[in-house]
PDB file of C-alpha atoms in Angstrom:
ATOM      1  CA  GLN A   1      96.554 169.674 108.769  1.00 46.00           C
ATOM      2  CA  GLU A   2      99.071 169.129 105.975  1.00 52.00           C
ATOM      3  CA  LEU A   3      97.756 172.254 104.131  1.00 60.00           C
ATOM      4  CA  PHE A   4      98.515 174.374 107.221  1.00 56.00           C
ATOM      5  CA  ASP A   5     102.087 173.279 107.754  1.00 59.00           C
ATOM      6  CA  ASN A   6     104.146 176.337 107.162  1.00 53.00           C
ATOM      7  CA  TYR A   7     106.491 175.242 104.300  1.00 61.00           C
ATOM      8  CA  GLY A   8     108.392 178.511 104.619  1.00 62.00           C
ATOM      9  CA  VAL A   9     105.266 180.709 104.453  1.00 67.00           C
ATOM     10  CA  ASP A  10     105.456 183.520 106.999  1.00 72.00           C
ATOM     11  CA  ASP A  11     102.566 183.933 109.456  1.00 76.00           C
ATOM     12  CA  VAL A  12     101.340 187.198 107.861  1.00 80.00           C
ATOM     13  CA  HIS A  13     101.028 185.557 104.485  1.00 76.00           C
ATOM     14  CA  GLN A  14      99.382 182.484 105.925  1.00 78.00           C
ATOM     15  CA  ARG A  15      96.807 184.641 107.759  1.00 83.00           C
ATOM     16  CA  MET A  16      96.127 186.544 104.534  1.00 81.00           C
ATOM     17  CA  LEU A  17      95.515 183.281 102.676  1.00 81.00           C
ATOM     18  CA  LEU A  18      93.145 181.990 105.360  1.00 82.00           C
ATOM     19  CA  ALA A  19      91.251 185.305 105.235  1.00 86.00           C
ATOM     20  CA  LYS A  20      90.975 184.933 101.471  1.00 81.00           C
ATOM     21  CA  ILE A  21      89.412 181.502 101.854  1.00 82.00           C
ATOM     22  CA  LYS A  22      86.816 182.863 104.219  1.00 84.00           C
ATOM     23  CA  LYS A  23      86.010 185.880 102.043  1.00 83.00           C
ATOM     24  CA  MET A  24      85.790 183.810  98.868  1.00 78.00           C
ATOM     25  CA  VAL A  25      83.527 181.167 100.330  1.00 76.00           C
ATOM     26  CA  ASN A  26      81.309 183.623 102.157  1.00 80.00           C
ATOM     27  CA  SER A  27      80.821 185.855  99.092  1.00 77.00           C
ATOM     28  CA  MET A  28      80.115 183.068  96.608  1.00 77.00           C
ATOM     29  CA  LYS A  29      78.626 180.208  98.617  1.00 75.00           C
ATOM     30  CA  ASP A  30      75.234 180.577  96.880  1.00 77.00           C
ATOM     31  CA  LYS A  31      76.859 180.360  93.425  1.00 77.00           C
ATOM     32  CA  ILE A  32      79.282 177.517  94.017  1.00 80.00           C
ATOM     33  CA  GLY A  33      78.137 173.957  93.527  1.00 78.00           C
ATOM     34  CA  ASP A  34      79.682 171.001  95.334  1.00 84.00           C
ATOM     35  CA  VAL A  35      83.402 171.121  95.766  1.00 87.00           C
ATOM     36  CA  VAL A  36      85.419 168.030  96.666  1.00 88.00           C
ATOM     37  CA  VAL A  37      89.012 168.391  97.863  1.00 89.00           C
ATOM     38  CA  LYS A  38      91.366 165.477  97.474  1.00 89.00           C
ATOM     39  CA  ILE A  39      94.853 165.506  99.023  1.00 88.00           C
ATOM     40  CA  ASN A  40      97.734 163.295  97.963  1.00 89.00           C
ATOM     41  CA  GLU A  41     100.434 163.571 100.667  1.00 85.00           C
ATOM     42  CA  GLU A  42     102.895 161.319  98.805  1.00 86.00           C
ATOM     43  CA  ALA A  43     103.270 163.162  95.531  1.00 87.00           C
ATOM     44  CA  ASP A  44     106.533 163.879  93.836  1.00 86.00           C
ATOM     45  CA  LYS A  45     105.991 167.632  94.096  1.00 84.00           C
ATOM     46  CA  THR A  46     103.575 170.099  95.539  1.00 81.00           C
ATOM     47  CA  GLY A  47     100.949 171.360  93.115  1.00 84.00           C
ATOM     48  CA  GLY A  48      97.330 171.426  92.343  1.00 88.00           C
ATOM     49  CA  GLU A  49      94.585 171.227  89.804  1.00 88.00           C
ATOM     50  CA  VAL A  50      90.867 171.796  89.620  1.00 87.00           C
ATOM     51  CA  ARG A  51      88.516 169.855  87.435  1.00 88.00           C
ATOM     52  CA  PHE A  52      85.032 171.051  86.608  1.00 85.00           C
ATOM     53  CA  ASN A  53      82.025 168.809  85.837  1.00 85.00           C
ATOM     54  CA  ALA A  54      78.719 170.753  85.428  1.00 79.00           C
ATOM     55  CA  ASP A  55      78.083 172.512  88.754  1.00 77.00           C
ATOM     56  CA  LYS A  56      80.636 170.423  90.666  1.00 84.00           C
ATOM     57  CA  ALA A  57      84.354 170.943  91.098  1.00 87.00           C
ATOM     58  CA  ALA A  58      87.122 168.703  92.376  1.00 89.00           C
ATOM     59  CA  ILE A  59      90.295 170.237  93.805  1.00 90.00           C
ATOM     60  CA  TYR A  60      93.311 167.993  93.711  1.00 91.00           C
ATOM     61  CA  ILE A  61      96.203 169.011  95.971  1.00 89.00           C
ATOM     62  CA  ASN A  62      99.513 167.205  95.724  1.00 88.00           C
ATOM     63  CA  ILE A  63     102.020 167.539  98.574  1.00 85.00           C
ATOM     64  CA  GLY A  64     105.564 166.473  98.083  1.00 82.00           C
ATOM     65  CA  PRO A  65     109.140 167.360  98.669  1.00 74.00           C
ATOM     66  CA  ASN A  66     109.739 169.102  95.376  1.00 63.00           C
ATOM     67  CA  GLN A  67     108.265 172.522  95.933  1.00 63.00           C
ATOM     68  CA  ILE A  68     106.966 174.638  93.008  1.00 62.00           C
ATOM     69  CA  GLY A  69     107.376 177.887  94.940  1.00 66.00           C
ATOM     70  CA  MET A  70     103.994 177.471  96.622  1.00 73.00           C
ATOM     71  CA  SER A  71     103.039 175.900  99.906  1.00 79.00           C
ATOM     72  CA  PRO A  72     100.101 173.451  99.973  1.00 82.00           C
ATOM     73  CA  LEU A  73      97.949 176.210 101.497  1.00 83.00           C
ATOM     74  CA  GLU A  74      98.836 178.583  98.661  1.00 82.00           C
ATOM     75  CA  VAL A  75      98.037 175.832  96.148  1.00 85.00           C
ATOM     76  CA  TYR A  76      94.656 175.280  97.821  1.00 86.00           C
ATOM     77  CA  VAL A  77      93.770 179.001  97.820  1.00 86.00           C
ATOM     78  CA  HIS A  78      94.897 179.202  94.154  1.00 85.00           C
ATOM     79  CA  GLU A  79      92.683 176.294  93.175  1.00 88.00           C
ATOM     80  CA  LEU A  80      89.736 177.549  95.224  1.00 87.00           C
ATOM     81  CA  ASN A  81      90.130 180.887  93.444  1.00 85.00           C
ATOM     82  CA  HIS A  82      89.517 179.062  90.157  1.00 83.00           C
ATOM     83  CA  VAL A  83      86.319 177.607  91.471  1.00 85.00           C
ATOM     84  CA  VAL A  84      85.001 180.944  92.824  1.00 85.00           C
ATOM     85  CA  LEU A  85      86.071 182.995  89.781  1.00 83.00           C
ATOM     86  CA  LYS A  86      84.695 180.496  87.301  1.00 81.00           C
ATOM     87  CA  ALA A  87      81.414 180.445  89.193  1.00 82.00           C
ATOM     88  CA  ALA A  88      81.298 184.304  89.046  1.00 82.00           C
ATOM     89  CA  ILE A  89      82.217 184.487  85.376  1.00 80.00           C
ATOM     90  CA  ASP A  90      79.857 181.680  84.374  1.00 80.00           C
ATOM     91  CA  SER A  91      76.985 183.065  86.441  1.00 80.00           C
ATOM     92  CA  LYS A  92      76.596 186.038  84.014  1.00 81.00           C
ATOM     93  CA  ASP A  93      75.301 187.905  87.112  1.00 82.00           C
ATOM     94  CA  PRO A  94      75.519 191.609  86.332  1.00 86.00           C
ATOM     95  CA  ILE A  95      76.788 192.265  89.844  1.00 83.00           C
ATOM     96  CA  TYR A  96      80.191 190.745  88.806  1.00 84.00           C
ATOM     97  CA  ASN A  97      80.473 192.466  85.347  1.00 85.00           C
ATOM     98  CA  ARG A  98      82.461 195.484  86.567  1.00 86.00           C
ATOM     99  CA  ASP A  99      84.932 193.276  88.508  1.00 86.00           C
ATOM    100  CA  ILE A 100      85.338 190.927  85.560  1.00 87.00           C
ATOM    101  CA  ARG A 101      86.052 193.899  83.236  1.00 89.00           C
ATOM    102  CA  VAL A 102      88.662 195.227  85.724  1.00 90.00           C
ATOM    103  CA  LEU A 103      90.399 191.820  85.758  1.00 89.00           C
ATOM    104  CA  GLU A 104      90.391 191.696  81.977  1.00 90.00           C
ATOM    105  CA  ARG A 105      91.901 195.193  81.814  1.00 92.00           C
ATOM    106  CA  LEU A 106      94.526 194.410  84.464  1.00 91.00           C
ATOM    107  CA  ARG A 107      95.604 191.250  82.661  1.00 91.00           C
ATOM    108  CA  ALA A 108      95.846 193.104  79.285  1.00 92.00           C
ATOM    109  CA  LYS A 109      97.871 195.888  80.890  1.00 92.00           C
ATOM    110  CA  VAL A 110     100.379 193.511  82.576  1.00 91.00           C
ATOM    111  CA  ILE A 111     100.788 191.595  79.292  1.00 91.00           C
ATOM    112  CA  SER A 112     101.358 194.809  77.223  1.00 92.00           C
ATOM    113  CA  GLU A 113     103.444 196.793  79.684  1.00 91.00           C
ATOM    114  CA  PHE A 114     105.676 194.365  81.500  1.00 91.00           C
ATOM    115  CA  SER A 115     108.915 193.032  80.137  1.00 93.00           C
ATOM    116  CA  THR A 116     111.029 190.395  81.805  1.00 94.00           C
ATOM    117  CA  ASP A 117     113.356 193.073  83.217  1.00 96.00           C
ATOM    118  CA  ARG A 118     110.368 195.011  84.620  1.00 94.00           C
ATOM    119  CA  VAL A 119     108.990 191.900  86.308  1.00 93.00           C
ATOM    120  CA  MET A 120     112.421 191.220  87.880  1.00 94.00           C
ATOM    121  CA  GLU A 121     112.277 194.605  89.567  1.00 94.00           C
ATOM    122  CA  PHE A 122     109.503 193.206  91.746  1.00 91.00           C
ATOM    123  CA  MET A 123     111.304 190.004  92.690  1.00 88.00           C
ATOM    124  CA  ALA A 124     113.170 189.654  95.976  1.00 85.00           C
ATOM    125  CA  VAL A 125     115.750 187.544  94.106  1.00 87.00           C
ATOM    126  CA  PRO A 126     115.555 188.552  90.416  1.00 91.00           C
ATOM    127  CA  ASP A 127     115.423 185.504  88.146  1.00 91.00           C
ATOM    128  CA  LYS A 128     115.129 185.910  84.380  1.00 93.00           C
ATOM    129  CA  ASP A 129     113.807 182.400  83.814  1.00 90.00           C
ATOM    130  CA  VAL A 130     111.099 182.729  86.409  1.00 85.00           C
ATOM    131  CA  ALA A 131     110.073 186.176  85.109  1.00 90.00           C
ATOM    132  CA  ASP A 132     109.957 184.843  81.539  1.00 90.00           C
ATOM    133  CA  ALA A 133     107.871 181.847  82.655  1.00 86.00           C
ATOM    134  CA  MET A 134     105.455 184.167  84.531  1.00 85.00           C
ATOM    135  CA  LEU A 135     104.915 186.369  81.540  1.00 89.00           C
ATOM    136  CA  ASP A 136     104.547 183.419  79.146  1.00 87.00           C
ATOM    137  CA  TYR A 137     102.087 181.842  81.470  1.00 83.00           C
ATOM    138  CA  ILE A 138      99.694 184.784  81.859  1.00 86.00           C
ATOM    139  CA  SER A 139     100.040 185.652  78.159  1.00 86.00           C
ATOM    140  CA  ASP A 140      99.059 182.148  76.983  1.00 84.00           C
ATOM    141  CA  LYS A 141      95.734 182.379  75.199  1.00 79.00           C
ATOM    142  CA  LYS A 142      94.724 179.022  76.766  1.00 78.00           C
ATOM    143  CA  VAL A 143      95.015 180.525  80.247  1.00 75.00           C
ATOM    144  CA  GLY A 144      91.616 181.854  81.194  1.00 75.00           C
ATOM    145  CA  LEU A 145      90.808 184.938  83.119  1.00 82.00           C
ATOM    146  CA  HIS A 146      90.152 182.864  86.254  1.00 78.00           C
ATOM    147  CA  GLU A 147      93.718 181.512  85.923  1.00 79.00           C
ATOM    148  CA  PHE A 148      95.206 184.974  85.737  1.00 85.00           C
ATOM    149  CA  ALA A 149      93.167 186.131  88.684  1.00 85.00           C
ATOM    150  CA  ALA A 150      93.989 183.009  90.774  1.00 82.00           C
ATOM    151  CA  TYR A 151      97.634 183.483  90.016  1.00 80.00           C
ATOM    152  CA  ALA A 152      97.588 187.177  90.777  1.00 84.00           C
ATOM    153  CA  ASP A 153      95.837 186.491  94.113  1.00 81.00           C
ATOM    154  CA  THR A 154      98.284 183.896  95.296  1.00 80.00           C
ATOM    155  CA  ASN A 155     101.630 184.883  93.755  1.00 81.00           C
ATOM    156  CA  SER A 156     103.473 187.498  95.811  1.00 81.00           C
ATOM    157  CA  VAL A 157     105.433 188.885  92.873  1.00 87.00           C
ATOM    158  CA  MET A 158     102.262 189.364  90.776  1.00 88.00           C
ATOM    159  CA  ARG A 159     100.452 190.899  93.787  1.00 86.00           C
ATOM    160  CA  ASN A 160     103.384 193.329  94.148  1.00 89.00           C
ATOM    161  CA  ILE A 161     103.265 194.232  90.435  1.00 91.00           C
ATOM    162  CA  LEU A 162      99.516 194.834  90.574  1.00 91.00           C
ATOM    163  CA  SER A 163      99.835 196.937  93.723  1.00 90.00           C
ATOM    164  CA  HIS A 164     101.947 199.371  91.718  1.00 89.00           C
ATOM    165  CA  MET A 165      99.529 199.588  88.760  1.00 88.00           C
ATOM    166  CA  SER A 166      96.571 201.785  88.177  1.00 88.00           C
ATOM    167  CA  LEU A 167      93.934 201.698  85.436  1.00 87.00           C
ATOM    168  CA  ASP A 168      92.461 204.730  83.778  1.00 83.00           C
ATOM    169  CA  ARG A 169      88.769 205.196  84.363  1.00 78.00           C
ATOM    170  CA  GLU A 170      86.755 202.985  82.059  1.00 68.00           C
ATOM    171  CA  LYS A 171      84.662 204.930  79.627  1.00 65.00           C
ATOM    172  CA  VAL A 172      81.190 203.501  79.458  1.00 59.00           C
ATOM    173  CA  GLU A 173      78.819 204.608  76.703  1.00 63.00           C
ATOM    174  CA  HIS A 174      75.171 204.736  77.626  1.00 55.00           C
ATOM    175  CA  THR A 175      73.053 204.212  74.448  1.00 65.00           C
ATOM    176  CA  ASN A 176      69.697 204.745  76.128  1.00 62.00           C
ATOM    177  CA  TRP A 177      70.199 208.501  76.610  1.00 55.00           C
TER     178      TRP A 177
END
């Protein structure tokens, strides 16, 4: 129940997050191994982490008074995104290749085309430090593609940025012709 307490998240956003959970799980249930969710309701701040061990994953959700800009439900959806996206990427299933390439191209485009000032244009309350941190985070080479995608799927500013972007058609060379 603690994940579903509102924490300032409006009903529309909450319904969208719940729909994302359903879609992710239904589309990838055959590829995802065991997932354990552990909730600490007495943490110093709200946050989360996912740890992988072979075909198993453990999602740790911390719920506390010091918010990180995400509700517990947003944290859960973010961490579940990691599990699903890592499963898709690691599966090497050709059905996901196009989607993975699109994510790679989107990430590269955001990194190359967005400055701090440009990110702040998409913020309800522009904050240079937050915009800098966002760009630093997604540009970090240690941040995997699944982290960028999870962040983009659960962060309203990043979703707003992506909704205003377009990619040129990808040119694919066919060598068998």
